[in-house]
Amino acid sequence: QRTAGGRYYFTRNNSSIVAFAIGGKYQPQNGFKIIGAHTDSPNLQVKPVSATGKAGYQQVSVATYGGGLWHTWFDRDLTLAGRVMLRADGKLQTRLVHIE
């Protein structure tokens, strides 16, 4: 049960979070307002079929995502991080990974 003055949150698909507060003077007959926002953080997404290699190096194919200033990325150390899905113990599971 949600009550006036309460603060709540829920997650959706393990990738979104929705947080909201109910004002202390809230009455159901007064209706409500919703404000939303999201970000598209620039990143390189690993392609579904990504394993490749050249000149003895193992490579991963990626695609750009978001409005990045890509020329500023050339001198950065890159890592691999995100959510992966895998089958473990006969069940499909999601895990967060960060490979430096």
Coordinates of N, CA, C and O in Angstrom, one line a residue:
Q1 N 0.8 -1.2 0.0 CA 0.0 0.0 0.0 C 0.9 1.2 0.0 O 1.8 1.4 0.8
R2 N 0.6 2.2 -0.9 CA 1.4 3.4 -1.0 C 0.6 4.5 -0.2 O -0.6 4.5 -0.2
T3 N 1.4 5.3 0.6 CA 0.7 6.3 1.4 C 1.3 7.7 1.2 O 2.5 7.8 0.7
A4 N 0.5 8.7 1.5 CA 1.0 10.1 1.3 C 2.3 10.3 2.2 O 2.4 9.8 3.3
G5 N 3.2 11.0 1.6 CA 4.5 11.2 2.2 C 5.5 10.1 2.0 O 6.7 10.2 2.4
G6 N 5.1 9.0 1.4 CA 6.1 7.9 1.1 C 7.0 8.1 0.0 O 6.7 8.9 -1.0
R7 N 8.1 7.4 0.0 CA 9.1 7.4 -1.1 C 9.3 6.0 -1.6 O 9.5 5.1 -0.7
Y8 N 9.3 5.7 -2.9 CA 9.3 4.4 -3.4 C 10.1 4.3 -4.6 O 10.4 5.3 -5.3
Y9 N 10.5 3.0 -5.0 CA 11.2 2.8 -6.2 C 10.9 1.3 -6.7 O 10.5 0.5 -5.9
F10 N 11.0 1.1 -8.0 CA 11.0 -0.2 -8.5 C 11.9 -0.3 -9.7 O 12.3 0.7 -10.2
T11 N 12.3 -1.5 -10.0 CA 13.2 -1.7 -11.2 C 12.4 -2.5 -12.3 O 11.4 -3.2 -12.0
R12 N 12.9 -2.3 -13.5 CA 12.2 -3.0 -14.6 C 13.3 -3.6 -15.5 O 14.2 -3.0 -15.9
N13 N 13.2 -4.9 -15.7 CA 14.1 -5.7 -16.6 C 15.6 -5.6 -16.1 O 16.5 -5.7 -16.9
N14 N 15.8 -5.3 -14.9 CA 17.2 -5.2 -14.3 C 18.0 -4.1 -15.0 O 19.2 -4.2 -15.0
S15 N 17.3 -3.2 -15.7 CA 18.1 -2.2 -16.4 C 17.5 -0.8 -16.2 O 18.2 0.2 -16.6
S16 N 16.3 -0.6 -15.6 CA 15.7 0.7 -15.4 C 15.3 0.8 -13.9 O 14.9 -0.2 -13.3
I17 N 15.4 2.0 -13.4 CA 14.9 2.2 -12.1 C 13.9 3.4 -12.1 O 14.2 4.4 -12.8
V18 N 12.8 3.2 -11.5 CA 11.8 4.3 -11.4 C 11.7 4.6 -9.9 O 11.4 3.7 -9.1
A19 N 11.9 5.9 -9.6 CA 11.8 6.3 -8.2 C 10.7 7.4 -8.2 O 10.6 8.2 -9.1
F20 N 9.9 7.5 -7.1 CA 8.9 8.5 -7.0 C 8.6 8.7 -5.5 O 8.8 7.9 -4.6
A21 N 8.0 9.9 -5.3 CA 7.5 10.3 -3.9 C 6.1 10.7 -4.0 O 5.7 11.3 -5.0
I22 N 5.4 10.4 -3.0 CA 4.0 10.8 -2.9 C 3.9 12.0 -1.9 O 4.3 11.9 -0.8
G23 N 3.4 13.1 -2.4 CA 3.3 14.3 -1.5 C 2.5 14.1 -0.3 O 1.5 13.3 -0.3
G24 N 2.8 14.8 0.8 CA 2.1 14.6 2.0 C 0.7 15.0 2.0 O -0.1 14.6 2.8
K25 N 0.3 15.9 1.1 CA -1.1 16.4 1.0 C -1.8 15.7 -0.2 O -2.9 16.1 -0.6
Y26 N -1.3 14.6 -0.7 CA -1.9 13.9 -1.8 C -3.3 13.3 -1.5 O -3.5 12.7 -0.4
Q27 N -4.2 13.5 -2.4 CA -5.5 12.9 -2.3 C -5.8 12.3 -3.7 O -5.6 12.9 -4.7
P28 N -6.3 11.0 -3.7 CA -6.5 10.3 -4.9 C -7.3 11.0 -6.0 O -7.0 11.0 -7.1
Q29 N -8.3 11.8 -5.5 CA -9.2 12.5 -6.5 C -8.4 13.7 -7.2 O -9.0 14.2 -8.2
N30 N -7.3 14.1 -6.7 CA -6.6 15.2 -7.3 C -5.7 14.9 -8.5 O -5.1 15.7 -9.1
G31 N -5.5 13.6 -8.8 CA -4.7 13.2 -9.9 C -3.2 13.3 -9.5 O -2.9 13.5 -8.4
F32 N -2.4 13.2 -10.6 CA -0.9 13.2 -10.3 C -0.2 13.6 -11.6 O -0.8 13.7 -12.7
K33 N 1.1 14.0 -11.4 CA 1.9 14.4 -12.6 C 3.1 13.5 -12.6 O 3.6 13.0 -11.6
I34 N 3.6 13.2 -13.8 CA 4.8 12.4 -14.0 C 5.8 13.2 -14.8 O 5.5 13.9 -15.8
I35 N 7.0 13.1 -14.3 CA 8.2 13.7 -15.0 C 9.2 12.6 -15.3 O 9.5 11.8 -14.4
G36 N 9.7 12.5 -16.5 CA 10.6 11.5 -16.8 C 11.9 12.0 -17.5 O 11.9 13.1 -18.1
A37 N 12.9 11.2 -17.4 CA 14.2 11.5 -18.1 C 15.0 10.3 -18.3 O 14.8 9.2 -17.7
H38 N 15.9 10.3 -19.3 CA 16.8 9.2 -19.5 C 18.1 9.8 -20.1 O 18.1 10.9 -20.6
T39 N 19.1 9.0 -20.1 CA 20.4 9.4 -20.7 C 20.8 8.3 -21.7 O 20.5 7.1 -21.6
D40 N 21.5 8.7 -22.7 CA 22.2 7.8 -23.7 C 23.6 8.1 -23.5 O 24.2 8.9 -24.2
S41 N 24.2 7.4 -22.6 CA 25.7 7.5 -22.4 C 26.4 6.9 -23.6 O 26.2 5.8 -24.0
P42 N 27.3 7.7 -24.2 CA 28.0 7.1 -25.4 C 28.9 5.9 -25.0 O 29.5 6.0 -23.9
N43 N 28.9 4.9 -25.8 CA 29.6 3.7 -25.5 C 29.9 3.0 -26.8 O 29.3 3.3 -27.8
L44 N 30.7 1.9 -26.7 CA 30.9 1.0 -27.7 C 30.2 -0.3 -27.3 O 30.5 -0.9 -26.3
Q45 N 29.2 -0.7 -28.1 CA 28.5 -2.0 -27.8 C 29.1 -3.1 -28.6 O 29.3 -3.0 -29.8
V46 N 29.3 -4.2 -27.9 CA 29.8 -5.4 -28.6 C 28.7 -6.0 -29.5 O 27.6 -6.2 -29.1
K47 N 29.1 -6.3 -30.7 CA 28.2 -6.8 -31.7 C 27.8 -8.2 -31.4 O 28.6 -9.0 -30.8
P48 N 26.6 -8.7 -31.7 CA 26.1 -10.1 -31.3 C 27.1 -11.1 -31.9 O 27.4 -12.1 -31.2
V49 N 27.6 -11.0 -33.1 CA 28.6 -11.9 -33.6 C 29.9 -11.1 -33.7 O 30.1 -10.4 -34.7
S50 N 30.7 -11.2 -32.7 CA 31.8 -10.2 -32.6 C 33.2 -10.8 -32.6 O 34.2 -10.1 -32.8
A51 N 33.4 -12.1 -32.5 CA 34.7 -12.7 -32.4 C 35.4 -12.6 -33.8 O 34.8 -13.0 -34.8
T52 N 36.5 -12.0 -33.8 CA 37.3 -11.9 -35.0 C 38.8 -11.8 -34.7 O 39.1 -11.8 -33.5
G53 N 39.6 -11.8 -35.6 CA 41.1 -11.8 -35.4 C 41.8 -11.4 -36.6 O 41.4 -11.5 -37.7
K54 N 43.0 -10.8 -36.4 CA 43.8 -10.4 -37.5 C 45.3 -10.2 -37.0 O 45.5 -9.8 -35.9
A55 N 46.2 -10.7 -37.8 CA 47.6 -10.5 -37.5 C 48.0 -11.1 -36.1 O 48.8 -10.6 -35.4
G56 N 47.3 -12.2 -35.8 CA 47.6 -12.9 -34.5 C 47.0 -12.3 -33.3 O 47.2 -12.8 -32.2
Y57 N 46.1 -11.3 -33.4 CA 45.4 -10.7 -32.3 C 44.0 -11.1 -32.3 O 43.3 -11.2 -33.3
Q58 N 43.5 -11.4 -31.1 CA 42.1 -11.7 -31.0 C 41.3 -10.4 -30.8 O 41.8 -9.5 -30.0
Q59 N 40.2 -10.2 -31.6 CA 39.5 -8.9 -31.6 C 38.0 -9.1 -31.3 O 37.5 -10.2 -31.4
V60 N 37.4 -8.0 -30.9 CA 35.9 -8.0 -30.7 C 35.4 -6.9 -31.5 O 35.8 -5.7 -31.4
S61 N 34.4 -7.2 -32.3 CA 33.7 -6.2 -33.2 C 32.7 -5.4 -32.3 O 32.0 -5.9 -31.6
V62 N 32.7 -4.0 -32.5 CA 31.9 -3.2 -31.7 C 31.1 -2.2 -32.6 O 31.5 -2.0 -33.8
A63 N 30.1 -1.6 -32.1 CA 29.3 -0.6 -32.8 C 29.2 0.6 -31.9 O 29.1 0.5 -30.7
T64 N 29.2 1.8 -32.4 CA 29.1 3.0 -31.6 C 27.6 3.2 -31.2 O 26.7 2.9 -31.9
Y65 N 27.4 3.8 -30.0 CA 26.1 4.1 -29.5 C 26.1 5.4 -28.8 O 27.0 5.7 -28.1
G66 N 25.1 6.2 -29.0 CA 25.0 7.5 -28.4 C 25.8 8.6 -29.2 O 26.5 8.3 -30.1
G67 N 25.7 9.8 -28.7 CA 26.4 10.9 -29.4 C 27.8 11.2 -28.9 O 28.0 12.2 -28.3
G68 N 28.7 10.3 -29.0 CA 30.0 10.4 -28.5 C 30.9 11.3 -29.3 O 30.7 11.5 -30.5
L69 N 31.9 11.9 -28.6 CA 32.9 12.6 -29.3 C 34.1 11.6 -29.5 O 35.0 11.6 -28.7
W70 N 34.0 10.8 -30.5 CA 34.8 9.6 -30.6 C 36.3 9.9 -30.8 O 37.1 9.1 -30.3
H71 N 36.6 11.0 -31.3 CA 38.1 11.3 -31.5 C 38.8 11.5 -30.1 O 40.0 11.4 -30.0
T72 N 38.0 11.8 -29.1 CA 38.6 11.9 -27.8 C 38.9 10.5 -27.1 O 39.5 10.5 -26.1
W73 N 38.4 9.5 -27.7 CA 38.6 8.1 -27.1 C 39.9 7.4 -27.6 O 40.3 6.4 -27.1
F74 N 40.6 8.0 -28.5 CA 41.8 7.3 -29.1 C 42.9 7.1 -28.1 O 43.7 6.2 -28.3
D75 N 43.1 7.9 -27.1 CA 44.1 7.7 -26.1 C 43.7 7.2 -24.8 O 44.4 7.4 -23.8
R76 N 42.5 6.6 -24.7 CA 42.0 6.1 -23.5 C 42.2 4.6 -23.3 O 42.1 3.9 -24.3
D77 N 42.4 4.2 -22.1 CA 42.4 2.7 -21.8 C 41.0 2.3 -21.8 O 40.1 2.9 -21.2
L78 N 40.7 1.2 -22.5 CA 39.3 0.8 -22.6 C 39.1 -0.5 -21.8 O 40.0 -1.3 -21.6
T79 N 37.9 -0.7 -21.2 CA 37.6 -1.9 -20.5 C 36.3 -2.5 -21.1 O 35.6 -1.8 -21.9
L80 N 36.0 -3.7 -20.7 CA 34.8 -4.3 -21.2 C 33.9 -4.5 -20.0 O 34.3 -5.1 -19.0
A81 N 32.7 -3.9 -20.0 CA 31.8 -3.9 -18.8 C 30.3 -4.0 -19.3 O 30.0 -3.4 -20.4
G82 N 29.5 -4.5 -18.5 CA 28.1 -4.5 -18.8 C 27.4 -5.8 -18.3 O 27.9 -6.5 -17.5
R83 N 26.2 -6.0 -18.9 CA 25.4 -7.1 -18.4 C 25.5 -8.2 -19.5 O 25.4 -8.0 -20.7
V84 N 25.7 -9.5 -19.0 CA 25.7 -10.6 -19.9 C 24.7 -11.6 -19.5 O 24.3 -11.6 -18.3
M85 N 24.2 -12.4 -20.4 CA 23.2 -13.4 -20.1 C 23.9 -14.7 -20.4 O 24.7 -14.9 -21.4
L86 N 23.8 -15.7 -19.5 CA 24.4 -17.0 -19.6 C 23.5 -18.0 -19.0 O 22.6 -17.8 -18.2
R87 N 23.8 -19.2 -19.4 CA 23.0 -20.4 -18.9 C 23.9 -21.0 -17.8 O 25.0 -21.5 -18.0
A88 N 23.4 -21.1 -16.6 CA 24.1 -21.7 -15.5 C 23.1 -22.5 -14.7 O 21.9 -22.1 -14.4
D89 N 23.5 -23.7 -14.3 CA 22.6 -24.6 -13.6 C 21.3 -24.9 -14.3 O 20.2 -25.0 -13.7
G90 N 21.3 -24.9 -15.7 CA 20.1 -25.1 -16.5 C 19.2 -23.9 -16.6 O 18.1 -24.1 -17.1
K91 N 19.6 -22.8 -16.0 CA 18.7 -21.6 -16.0 C 19.4 -20.4 -16.7 O 20.6 -20.3 -16.6
L92 N 18.6 -19.6 -17.4 CA 19.1 -18.4 -18.0 C 19.3 -17.3 -16.9 O 18.3 -17.0 -16.1
Q93 N 20.5 -16.8 -16.7 CA 20.8 -15.8 -15.7 C 21.5 -14.6 -16.3 O 22.1 -14.6 -17.4
T94 N 21.4 -13.4 -15.6 CA 22.1 -12.2 -16.0 C 23.1 -11.9 -14.9 O 22.9 -12.2 -13.8
R95 N 24.3 -11.4 -15.4 CA 25.4 -11.1 -14.5 C 26.0 -9.8 -15.0 O 26.1 -9.5 -16.2
L96 N 26.5 -9.0 -14.1 CA 27.3 -7.8 -14.4 C 28.7 -8.2 -14.5 O 29.2 -8.9 -13.6
V97 N 29.4 -7.7 -15.5 CA 30.9 -8.0 -15.6 C 31.6 -6.7 -15.8 O 31.1 -5.7 -16.3
H98 N 32.9 -6.7 -15.4 CA 33.8 -5.6 -15.7 C 35.2 -6.2 -15.8 O 35.8 -6.7 -14.9
I99 N 35.7 -6.2 -17.1 CA 37.0 -6.8 -17.4 C 37.9 -5.6 -17.7 O 37.7 -4.9 -18.7
E100 N 39.0 -5.5 -16.9 CA 39.9 -4.4 -17.2 C 41.0 -4.8 -18.1 O 41.4 -5.9 -18.2

